[in-house]
Tab-separated table of C-alpha atoms and ligand atoms in Angstrom:
chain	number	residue	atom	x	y	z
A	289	UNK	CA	-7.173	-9.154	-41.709
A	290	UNK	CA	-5.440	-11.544	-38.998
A	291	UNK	CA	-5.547	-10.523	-35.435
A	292	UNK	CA	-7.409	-8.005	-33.726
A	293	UNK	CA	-8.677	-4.642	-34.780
A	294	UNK	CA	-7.928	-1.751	-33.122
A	295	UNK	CA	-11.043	-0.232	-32.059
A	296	UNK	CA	-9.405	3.226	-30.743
A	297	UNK	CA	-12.265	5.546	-31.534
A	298	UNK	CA	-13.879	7.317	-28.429
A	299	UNK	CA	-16.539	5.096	-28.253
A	300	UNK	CA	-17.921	2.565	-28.485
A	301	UNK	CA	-15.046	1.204	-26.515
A	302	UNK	CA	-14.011	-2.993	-26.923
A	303	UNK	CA	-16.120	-4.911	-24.399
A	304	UNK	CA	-13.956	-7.273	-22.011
A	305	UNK	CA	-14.225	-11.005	-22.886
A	306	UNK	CA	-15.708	-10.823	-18.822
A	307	UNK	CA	-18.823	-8.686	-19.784
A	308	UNK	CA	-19.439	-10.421	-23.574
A	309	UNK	CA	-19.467	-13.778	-21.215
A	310	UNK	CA	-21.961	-11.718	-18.733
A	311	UNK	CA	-24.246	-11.142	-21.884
A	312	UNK	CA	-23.898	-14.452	-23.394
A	313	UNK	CA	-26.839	-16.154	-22.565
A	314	UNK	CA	-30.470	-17.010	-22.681
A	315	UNK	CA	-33.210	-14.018	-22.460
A	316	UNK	CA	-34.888	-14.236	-19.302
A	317	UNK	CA	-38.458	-13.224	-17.923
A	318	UNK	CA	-38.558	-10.033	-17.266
A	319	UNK	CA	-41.856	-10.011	-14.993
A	320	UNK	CA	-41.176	-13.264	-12.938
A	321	UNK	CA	-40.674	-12.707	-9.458
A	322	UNK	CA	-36.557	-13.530	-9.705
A	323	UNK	CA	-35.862	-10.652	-12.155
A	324	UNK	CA	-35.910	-7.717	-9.568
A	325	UNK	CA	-33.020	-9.248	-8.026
A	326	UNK	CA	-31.149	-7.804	-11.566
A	327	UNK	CA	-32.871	-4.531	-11.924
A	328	UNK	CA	-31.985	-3.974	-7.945
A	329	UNK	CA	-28.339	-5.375	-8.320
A	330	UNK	CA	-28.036	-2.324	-11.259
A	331	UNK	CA	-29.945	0.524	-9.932
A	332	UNK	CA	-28.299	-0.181	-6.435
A	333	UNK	CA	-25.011	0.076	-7.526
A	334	UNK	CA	-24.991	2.577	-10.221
A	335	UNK	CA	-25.241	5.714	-8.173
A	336	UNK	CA	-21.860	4.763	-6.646
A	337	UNK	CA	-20.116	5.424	-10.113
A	338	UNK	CA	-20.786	8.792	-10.090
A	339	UNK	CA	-20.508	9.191	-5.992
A	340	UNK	CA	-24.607	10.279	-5.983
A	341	UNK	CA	-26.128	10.127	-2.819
A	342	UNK	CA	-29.300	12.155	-3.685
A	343	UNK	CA	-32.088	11.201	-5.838
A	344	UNK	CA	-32.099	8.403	-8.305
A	345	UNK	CA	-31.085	6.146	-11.246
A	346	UNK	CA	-32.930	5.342	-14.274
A	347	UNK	CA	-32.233	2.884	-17.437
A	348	UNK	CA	-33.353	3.113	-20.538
A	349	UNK	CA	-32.992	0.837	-23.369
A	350	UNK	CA	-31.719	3.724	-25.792
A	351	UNK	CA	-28.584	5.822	-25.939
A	352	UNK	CA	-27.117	9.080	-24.434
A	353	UNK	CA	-28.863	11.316	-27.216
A	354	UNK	CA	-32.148	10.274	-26.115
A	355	UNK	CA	-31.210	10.670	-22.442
A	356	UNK	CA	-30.270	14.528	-23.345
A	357	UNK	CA	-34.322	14.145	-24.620
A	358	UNK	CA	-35.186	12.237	-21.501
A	359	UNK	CA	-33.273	14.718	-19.167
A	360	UNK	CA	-35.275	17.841	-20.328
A	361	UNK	CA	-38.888	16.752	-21.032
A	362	UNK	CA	-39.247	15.070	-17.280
A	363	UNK	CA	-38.135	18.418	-15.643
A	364	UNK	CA	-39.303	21.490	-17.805
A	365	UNK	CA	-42.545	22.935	-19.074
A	366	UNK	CA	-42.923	23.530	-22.573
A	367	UNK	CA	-41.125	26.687	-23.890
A	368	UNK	CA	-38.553	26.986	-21.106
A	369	UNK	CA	-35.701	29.139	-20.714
A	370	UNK	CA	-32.498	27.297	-20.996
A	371	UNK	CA	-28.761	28.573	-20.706
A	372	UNK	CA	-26.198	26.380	-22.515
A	373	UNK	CA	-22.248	26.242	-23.568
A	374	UNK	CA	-21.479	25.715	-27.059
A	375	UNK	CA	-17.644	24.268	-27.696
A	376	UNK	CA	-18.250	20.960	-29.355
A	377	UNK	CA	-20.266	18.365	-31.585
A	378	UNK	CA	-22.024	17.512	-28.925
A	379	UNK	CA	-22.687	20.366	-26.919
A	380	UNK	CA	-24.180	21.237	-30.425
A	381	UNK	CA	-26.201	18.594	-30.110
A	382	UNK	CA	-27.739	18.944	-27.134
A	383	UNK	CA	-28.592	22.290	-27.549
A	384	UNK	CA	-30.406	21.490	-31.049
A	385	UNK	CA	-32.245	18.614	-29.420
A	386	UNK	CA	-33.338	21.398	-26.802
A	387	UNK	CA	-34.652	23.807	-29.218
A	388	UNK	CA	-36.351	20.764	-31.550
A	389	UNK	CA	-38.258	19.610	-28.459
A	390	UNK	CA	-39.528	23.584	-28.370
A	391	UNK	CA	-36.952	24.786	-25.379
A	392	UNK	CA	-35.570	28.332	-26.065
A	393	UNK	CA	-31.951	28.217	-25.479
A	394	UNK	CA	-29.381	30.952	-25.056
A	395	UNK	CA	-26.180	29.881	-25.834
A	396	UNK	CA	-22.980	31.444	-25.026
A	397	UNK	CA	-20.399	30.775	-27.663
A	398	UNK	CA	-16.895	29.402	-26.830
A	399	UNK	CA	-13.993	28.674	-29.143
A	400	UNK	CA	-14.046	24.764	-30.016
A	401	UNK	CA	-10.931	23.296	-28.215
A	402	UNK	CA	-12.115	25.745	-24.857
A	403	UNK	CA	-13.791	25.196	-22.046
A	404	UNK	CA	-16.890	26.237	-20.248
A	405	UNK	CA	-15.980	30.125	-19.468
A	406	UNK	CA	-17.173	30.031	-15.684
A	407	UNK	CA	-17.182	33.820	-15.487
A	408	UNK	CA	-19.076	34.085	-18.288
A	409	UNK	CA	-21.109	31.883	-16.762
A	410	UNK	CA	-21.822	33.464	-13.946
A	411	UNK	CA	-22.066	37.077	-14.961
A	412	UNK	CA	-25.151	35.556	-17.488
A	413	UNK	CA	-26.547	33.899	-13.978
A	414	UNK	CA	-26.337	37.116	-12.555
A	415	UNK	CA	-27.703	38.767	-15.327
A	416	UNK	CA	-31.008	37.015	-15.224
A	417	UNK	CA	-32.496	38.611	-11.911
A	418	UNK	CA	-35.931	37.266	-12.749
A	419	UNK	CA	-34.428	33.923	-12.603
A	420	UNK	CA	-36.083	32.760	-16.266
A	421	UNK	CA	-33.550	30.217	-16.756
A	422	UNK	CA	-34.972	26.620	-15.702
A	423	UNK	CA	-31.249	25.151	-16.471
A	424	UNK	CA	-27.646	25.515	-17.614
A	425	UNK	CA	-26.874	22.187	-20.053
A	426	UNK	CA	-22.807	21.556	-19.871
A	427	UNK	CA	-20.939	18.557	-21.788
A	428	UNK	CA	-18.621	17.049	-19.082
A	429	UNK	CA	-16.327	15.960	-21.501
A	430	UNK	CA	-16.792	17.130	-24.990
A	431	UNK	CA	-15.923	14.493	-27.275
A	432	UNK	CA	-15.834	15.886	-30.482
A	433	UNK	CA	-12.528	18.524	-29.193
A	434	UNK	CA	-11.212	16.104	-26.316
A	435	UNK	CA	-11.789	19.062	-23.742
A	436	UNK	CA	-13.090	18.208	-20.218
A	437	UNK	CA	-14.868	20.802	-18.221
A	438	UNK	CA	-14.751	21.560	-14.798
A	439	UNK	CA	-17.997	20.942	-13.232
A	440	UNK	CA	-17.445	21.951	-9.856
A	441	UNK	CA	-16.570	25.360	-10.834
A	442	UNK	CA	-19.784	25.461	-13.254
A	443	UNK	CA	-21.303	25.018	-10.358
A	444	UNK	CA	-19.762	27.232	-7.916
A	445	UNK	CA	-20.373	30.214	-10.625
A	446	UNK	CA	-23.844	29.069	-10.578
A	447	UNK	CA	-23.866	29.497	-6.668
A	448	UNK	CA	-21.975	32.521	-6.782
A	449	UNK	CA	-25.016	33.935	-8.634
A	450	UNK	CA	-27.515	32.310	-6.904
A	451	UNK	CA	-28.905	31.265	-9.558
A	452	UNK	CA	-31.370	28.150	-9.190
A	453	UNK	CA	-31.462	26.717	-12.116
A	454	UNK	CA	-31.192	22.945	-12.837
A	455	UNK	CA	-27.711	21.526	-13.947
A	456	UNK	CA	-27.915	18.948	-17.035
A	457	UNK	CA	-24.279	17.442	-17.288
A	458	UNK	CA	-23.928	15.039	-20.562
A	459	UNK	CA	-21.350	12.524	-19.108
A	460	UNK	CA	-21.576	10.576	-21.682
A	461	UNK	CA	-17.766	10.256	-22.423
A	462	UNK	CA	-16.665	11.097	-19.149
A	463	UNK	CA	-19.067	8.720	-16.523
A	464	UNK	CA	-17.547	5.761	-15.665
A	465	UNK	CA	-13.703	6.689	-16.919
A	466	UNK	CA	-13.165	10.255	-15.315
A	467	UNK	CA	-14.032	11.716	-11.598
A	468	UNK	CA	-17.807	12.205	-11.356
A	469	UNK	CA	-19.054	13.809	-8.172
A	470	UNK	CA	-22.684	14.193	-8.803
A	471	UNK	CA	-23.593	15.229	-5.248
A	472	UNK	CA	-20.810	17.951	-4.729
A	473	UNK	CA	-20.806	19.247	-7.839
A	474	UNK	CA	-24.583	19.874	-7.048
A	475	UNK	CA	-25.208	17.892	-10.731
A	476	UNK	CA	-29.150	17.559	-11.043
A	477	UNK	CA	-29.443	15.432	-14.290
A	478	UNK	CA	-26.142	13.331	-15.178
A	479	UNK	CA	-26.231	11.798	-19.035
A	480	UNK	CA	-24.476	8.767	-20.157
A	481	UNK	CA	-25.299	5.503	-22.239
A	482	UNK	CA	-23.712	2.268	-22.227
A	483	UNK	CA	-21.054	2.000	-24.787
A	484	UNK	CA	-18.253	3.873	-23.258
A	485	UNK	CA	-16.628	3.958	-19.690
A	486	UNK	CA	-19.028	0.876	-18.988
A	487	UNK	CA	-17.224	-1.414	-22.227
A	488	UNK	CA	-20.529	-2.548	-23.403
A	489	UNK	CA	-22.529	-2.236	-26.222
A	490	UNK	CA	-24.564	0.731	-27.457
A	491	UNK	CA	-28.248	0.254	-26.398
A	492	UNK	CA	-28.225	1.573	-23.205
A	493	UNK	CA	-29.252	5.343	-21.369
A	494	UNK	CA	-28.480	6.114	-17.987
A	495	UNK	CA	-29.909	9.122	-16.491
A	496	UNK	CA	-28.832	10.047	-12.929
A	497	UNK	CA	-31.959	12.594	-11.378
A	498	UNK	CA	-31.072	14.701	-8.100
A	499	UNK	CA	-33.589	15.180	-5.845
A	500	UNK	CA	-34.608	18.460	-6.254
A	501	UNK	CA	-34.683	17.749	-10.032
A	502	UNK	CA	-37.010	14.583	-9.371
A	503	UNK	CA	-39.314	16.921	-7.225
A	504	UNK	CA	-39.667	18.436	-10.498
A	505	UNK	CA	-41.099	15.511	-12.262
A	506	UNK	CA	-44.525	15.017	-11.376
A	507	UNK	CA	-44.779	18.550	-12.387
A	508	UNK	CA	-43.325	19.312	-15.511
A	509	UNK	CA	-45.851	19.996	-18.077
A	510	UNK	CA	-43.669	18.684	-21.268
A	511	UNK	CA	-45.269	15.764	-22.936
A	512	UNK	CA	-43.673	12.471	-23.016
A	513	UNK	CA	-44.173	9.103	-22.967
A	514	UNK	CA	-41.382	6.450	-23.424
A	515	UNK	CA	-39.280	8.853	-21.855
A	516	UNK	CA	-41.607	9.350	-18.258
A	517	UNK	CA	-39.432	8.711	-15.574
A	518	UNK	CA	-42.845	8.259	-13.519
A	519	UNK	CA	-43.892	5.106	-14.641
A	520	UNK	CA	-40.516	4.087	-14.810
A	521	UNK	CA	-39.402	5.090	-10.837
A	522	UNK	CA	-42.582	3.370	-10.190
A	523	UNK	CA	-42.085	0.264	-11.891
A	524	UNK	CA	-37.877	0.376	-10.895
A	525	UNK	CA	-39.358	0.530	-7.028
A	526	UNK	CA	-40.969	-2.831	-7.415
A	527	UNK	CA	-37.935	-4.205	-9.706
A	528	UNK	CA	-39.124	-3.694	-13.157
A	529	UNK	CA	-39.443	-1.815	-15.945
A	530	UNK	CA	-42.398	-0.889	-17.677
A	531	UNK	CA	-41.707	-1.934	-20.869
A	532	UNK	CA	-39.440	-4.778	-22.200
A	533	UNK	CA	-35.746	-4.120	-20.788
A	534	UNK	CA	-32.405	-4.621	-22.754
A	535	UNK	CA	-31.966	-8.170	-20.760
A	536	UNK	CA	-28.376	-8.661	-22.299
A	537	UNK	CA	-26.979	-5.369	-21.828
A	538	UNK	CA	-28.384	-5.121	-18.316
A	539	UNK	CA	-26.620	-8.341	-17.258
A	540	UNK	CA	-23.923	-6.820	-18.809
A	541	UNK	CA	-24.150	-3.596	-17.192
A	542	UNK	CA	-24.312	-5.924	-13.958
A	543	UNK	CA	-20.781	-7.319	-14.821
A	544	UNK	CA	-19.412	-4.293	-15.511
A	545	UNK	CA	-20.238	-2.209	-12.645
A	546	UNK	CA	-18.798	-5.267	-9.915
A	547	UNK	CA	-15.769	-4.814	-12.472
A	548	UNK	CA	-15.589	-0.947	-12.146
A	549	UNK	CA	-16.310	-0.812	-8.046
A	550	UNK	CA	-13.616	-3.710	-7.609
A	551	UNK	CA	-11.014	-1.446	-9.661
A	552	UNK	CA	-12.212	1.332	-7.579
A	553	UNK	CA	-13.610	4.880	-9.404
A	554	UNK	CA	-10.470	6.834	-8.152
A	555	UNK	CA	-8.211	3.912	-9.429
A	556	UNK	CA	-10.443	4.201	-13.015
A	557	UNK	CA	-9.924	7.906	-12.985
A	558	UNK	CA	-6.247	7.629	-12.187
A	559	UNK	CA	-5.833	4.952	-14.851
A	560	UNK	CA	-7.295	6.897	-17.524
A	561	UNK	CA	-5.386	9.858	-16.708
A	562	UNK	CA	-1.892	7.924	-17.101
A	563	UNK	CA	-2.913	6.122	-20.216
A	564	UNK	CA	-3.668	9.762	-21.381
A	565	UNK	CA	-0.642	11.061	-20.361
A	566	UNK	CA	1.622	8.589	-22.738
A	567	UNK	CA	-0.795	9.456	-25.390
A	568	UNK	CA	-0.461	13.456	-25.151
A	569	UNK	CA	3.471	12.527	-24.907
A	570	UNK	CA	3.415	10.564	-28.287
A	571	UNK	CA	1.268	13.893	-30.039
A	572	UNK	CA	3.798	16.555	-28.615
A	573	UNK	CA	6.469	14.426	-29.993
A	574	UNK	CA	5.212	14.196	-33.601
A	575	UNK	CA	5.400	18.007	-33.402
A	576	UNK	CA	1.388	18.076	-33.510
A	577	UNK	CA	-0.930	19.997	-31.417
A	578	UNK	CA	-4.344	19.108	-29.942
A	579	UNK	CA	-7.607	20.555	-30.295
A	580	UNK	CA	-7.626	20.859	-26.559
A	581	UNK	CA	-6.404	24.679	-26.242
A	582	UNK	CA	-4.742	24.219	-22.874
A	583	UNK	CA	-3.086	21.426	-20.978
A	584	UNK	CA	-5.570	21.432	-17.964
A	585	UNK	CA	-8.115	21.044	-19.971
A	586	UNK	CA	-6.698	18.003	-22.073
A	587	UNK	CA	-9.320	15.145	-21.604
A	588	UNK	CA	-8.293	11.643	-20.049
A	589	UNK	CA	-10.672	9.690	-22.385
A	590	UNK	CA	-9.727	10.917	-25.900
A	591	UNK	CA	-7.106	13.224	-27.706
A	592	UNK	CA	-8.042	15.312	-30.384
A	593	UNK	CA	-5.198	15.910	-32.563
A	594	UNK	CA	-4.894	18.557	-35.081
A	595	UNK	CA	-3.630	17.655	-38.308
A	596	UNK	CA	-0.619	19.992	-40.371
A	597	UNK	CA	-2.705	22.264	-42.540
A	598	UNK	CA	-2.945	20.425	-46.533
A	599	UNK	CA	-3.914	17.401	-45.101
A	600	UNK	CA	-7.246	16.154	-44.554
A	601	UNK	CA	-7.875	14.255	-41.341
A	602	UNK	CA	-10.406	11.925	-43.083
A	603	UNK	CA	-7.543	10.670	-45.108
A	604	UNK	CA	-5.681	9.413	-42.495
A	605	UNK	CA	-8.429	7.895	-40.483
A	606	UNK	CA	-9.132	6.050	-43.587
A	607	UNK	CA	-5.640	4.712	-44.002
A	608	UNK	CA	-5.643	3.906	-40.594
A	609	UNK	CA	-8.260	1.792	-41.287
A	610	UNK	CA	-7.345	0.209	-44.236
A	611	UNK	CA	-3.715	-0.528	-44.129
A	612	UNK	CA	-3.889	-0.993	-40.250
A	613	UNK	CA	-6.651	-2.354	-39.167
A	614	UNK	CA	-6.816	0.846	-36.466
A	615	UNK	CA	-10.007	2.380	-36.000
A	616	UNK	CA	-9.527	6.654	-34.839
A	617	UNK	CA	-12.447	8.863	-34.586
A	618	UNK	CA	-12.934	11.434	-37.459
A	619	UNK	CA	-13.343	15.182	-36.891
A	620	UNK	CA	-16.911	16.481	-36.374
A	621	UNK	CA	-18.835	19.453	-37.548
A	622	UNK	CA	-16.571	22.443	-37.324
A	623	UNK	CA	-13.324	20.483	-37.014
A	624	UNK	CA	-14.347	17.939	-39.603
A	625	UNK	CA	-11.286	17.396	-41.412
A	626	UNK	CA	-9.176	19.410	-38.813
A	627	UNK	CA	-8.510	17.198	-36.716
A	628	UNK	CA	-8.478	13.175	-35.884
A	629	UNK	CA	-9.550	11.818	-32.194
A	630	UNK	CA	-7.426	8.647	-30.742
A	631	UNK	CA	-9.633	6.668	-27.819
A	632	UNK	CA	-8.123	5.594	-24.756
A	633	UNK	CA	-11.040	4.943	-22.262
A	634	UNK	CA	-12.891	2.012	-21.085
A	635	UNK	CA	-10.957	-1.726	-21.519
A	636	UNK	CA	-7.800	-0.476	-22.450
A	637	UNK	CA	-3.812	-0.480	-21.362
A	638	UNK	CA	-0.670	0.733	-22.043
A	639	UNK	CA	0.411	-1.646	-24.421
A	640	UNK	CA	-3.020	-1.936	-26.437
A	641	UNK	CA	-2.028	2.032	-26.673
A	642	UNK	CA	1.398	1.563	-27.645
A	643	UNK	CA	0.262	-0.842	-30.302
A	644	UNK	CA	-2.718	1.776	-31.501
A	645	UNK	CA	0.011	4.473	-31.546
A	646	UNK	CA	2.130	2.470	-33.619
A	647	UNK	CA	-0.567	2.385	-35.992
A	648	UNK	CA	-1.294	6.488	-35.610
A	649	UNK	CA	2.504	6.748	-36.604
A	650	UNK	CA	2.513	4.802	-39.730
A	651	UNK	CA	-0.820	6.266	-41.175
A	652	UNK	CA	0.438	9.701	-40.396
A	653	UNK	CA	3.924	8.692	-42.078
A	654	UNK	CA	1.662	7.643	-45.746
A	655	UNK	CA	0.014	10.618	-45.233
A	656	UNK	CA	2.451	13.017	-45.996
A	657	UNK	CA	3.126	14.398	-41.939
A	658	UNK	CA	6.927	14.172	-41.392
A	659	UNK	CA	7.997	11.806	-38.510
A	660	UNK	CA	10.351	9.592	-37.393
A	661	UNK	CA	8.567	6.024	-36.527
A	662	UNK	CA	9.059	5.093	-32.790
A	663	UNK	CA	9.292	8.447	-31.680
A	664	UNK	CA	5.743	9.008	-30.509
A	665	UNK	CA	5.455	5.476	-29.668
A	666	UNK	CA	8.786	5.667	-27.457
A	667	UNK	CA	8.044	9.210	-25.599
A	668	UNK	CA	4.149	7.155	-24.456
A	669	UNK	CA	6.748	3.909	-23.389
A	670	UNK	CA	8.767	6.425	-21.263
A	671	UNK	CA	5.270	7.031	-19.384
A	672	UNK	CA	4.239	4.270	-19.132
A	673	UNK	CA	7.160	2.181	-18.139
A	674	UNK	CA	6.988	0.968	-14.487
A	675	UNK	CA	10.560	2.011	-13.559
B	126	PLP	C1	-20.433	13.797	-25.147
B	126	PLP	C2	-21.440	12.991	-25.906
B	126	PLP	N1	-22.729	13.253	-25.724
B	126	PLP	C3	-23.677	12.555	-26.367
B	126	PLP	C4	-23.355	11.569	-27.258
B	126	PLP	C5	-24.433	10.850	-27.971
B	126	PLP	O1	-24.564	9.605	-27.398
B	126	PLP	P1	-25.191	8.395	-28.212
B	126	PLP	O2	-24.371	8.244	-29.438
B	126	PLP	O3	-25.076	7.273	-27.240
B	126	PLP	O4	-26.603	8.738	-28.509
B	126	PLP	C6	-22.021	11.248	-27.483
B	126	PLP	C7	-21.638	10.187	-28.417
B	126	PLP	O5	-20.508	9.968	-28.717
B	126	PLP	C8	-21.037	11.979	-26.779
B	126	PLP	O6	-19.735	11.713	-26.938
């Protein structure tokens, strides 16, 4: 098909023509004596994404699944007691990775389209005197509903209780798009990979480590080996890596964080939160709701939208594909077929929006859901529109 495709699903997100440039060129030694200036540039600089004072950064070539690995064999001995939030795909996810790498996890159970219940939270804190939980895992942004949780009060329940345990936050589709503050919202492991709020290509983990979580490193008895932040810190602290490093992606991620911290995180935030604004407008006026349960909890990086009952959410993903040339995320695990997930983080505007709702409008139209094209598409414009 002529012209571009719309690449609207929540990740990965199109990478700006500035970063593929970054990328484009020849690989590099990575042990000569000019490369730490890279790995320096990076690690430097990343922290200030996420507004993290304490501890460190770390970068892995991988993705944000094996940083939920990396995050919980570097901190916890073998058989530890984990609390965790189920309300997603991926909070799913993290918790099965947990119990496959032998953690026993408690999970309490929330509706998918809900948030983290803080009181719940906190009364199962409370509840554990003995203090047997190592950590409480919470997705940031769960990408699989479009619900973003509110770490700060996670972590005030957790303080409430007194309750030491570690906090694991998978950022994966929230870091670098949405407010992240990793040192007041006492966050001890932050999760991401490359291929959302940073517009790049899949290939790369980030893990963010606190400081009292890295004093847990040289102590925690899990095995691991690509994953041992150890030989890593050391290796970062001279400006390497100790084995061969993504070259491409990390020039990339070089480009893309002077990009972010020369928008400015609050101005990324508050971007993403208008573009989702024009987007929640467009699904209230085609008389559909979202997965999201509650306004306030309504993510800034993706809508999940909840299609009339009869009609399966695959099917209009698909035409959406074919006859538009419009990529949407499907629905996942329980909400597979529910619902259908629109994308608006990372290098996007309001017009690539209006253009990706146009194409939401029309597949929904051949799919059977009654609607009048342009309305969705105008209520977004009446957002967006710099009066
Ligand atoms: C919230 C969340 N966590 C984890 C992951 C897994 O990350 P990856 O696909 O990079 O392994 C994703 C992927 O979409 C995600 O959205």
């Amino acid at each position: 098909m002529a012209g571009r495709h719309f690449l609207q699903i929540p990740g990965p997100t199109p990478v700006p023509d500035r970063l593929l440039r970054a990328m484009n060129r020849q690989q590099e030694d990575h042990r000569s004596s000019a490369f730490p200036a890279l790995t320096r540039s990076i690690l430097s600089r990343l922290p200030h994404i996420i507004n993290q004072t304490n501890g460190q950064c770390f970068v892995f070539p991988a993705s944000g699944s094996a940083m939920w690995e990396a995050s919980l064999v570097n901190t916890l001995d073998p058989g530890a007691r984990l609390l965790a939030i189920r309300f997603g795909q991926f909070s799913h996810l993290y918790i099965q990775t947990a119990r496959a790498l032998g953690f026993s996890v408690d999970v309490i159970e929330v509706p998918w389209g809900e948030a983290a219940p803080t009181d719940t939270i906190e009364a199962a804190l409370r509840a554990d005197s003995g203090h047997a939980y190592q950590g409480l895992l919470l997705v940031h942004n769960e990408t699989a509903t479009g619900v973003t949780n509110d770490v700060g009060a996670v972590r005030a329940a957790m303080d409430r209780a007194q309750h030491p345990a570690l906090l694991y936050v998978d950022g994966v589709s929230s870091i670098a798009s949405l407010e992240f503050q990793f040192d007041e919202w006492g966050v001890d492991l932050a999760i991401t990979g490359s291929q959302k709020g940073f517009m790049l290509p899949g290939g790369l983990g980030i893990l963010a480590v606190s400081a009292k979580a890295m004093a847990r490193i040289a102590n925690a008895k899990s095995s691991r080996s690509y994953f041992d932040l150890r030989p890593m810190r050391d290796q970062n602290e001279r400006g390497y890596f100790p084995s061969t490093p993504a070259i491409s992606l990390l020039f990339g991620l070089d480009e893309s964080l002077t990009m972010l911290l020369e928008e400015g995180m609050s101005a990324v935030a508050a971007r993403h939160r208008r573009l989702a604004i024009g987007v929640r407008a467009a699904v209230a006026k085609w008389g559909l709701a979202q997965c999201a349960r509650r306004p306030e909890i309504a993510s800034n990086t993706l809508t999940a939208v909840i299609v009339p009952e009869g009609i399966d959410s695959a099917h209009i993903v698909d035409i959406a594909f074919r006859r538009y040339d419009i990529s949407l995320g499907a629905g996942l695990g329980e909400v597979a077929g529910k619902v259908f997930r629109i994308g608006h983080l990372g290098d996007t505007n309001a017009l690539t929006l209006a253009g990706a709702l146009a194409g939401v409008e029309m597949a929904l139209l051949d799919a059977g859901v009654p609607l009048t094209l342009g309305e969705g598409v105008g209520a977004a414009l009446a957002h967006w529109r710099v009066a």
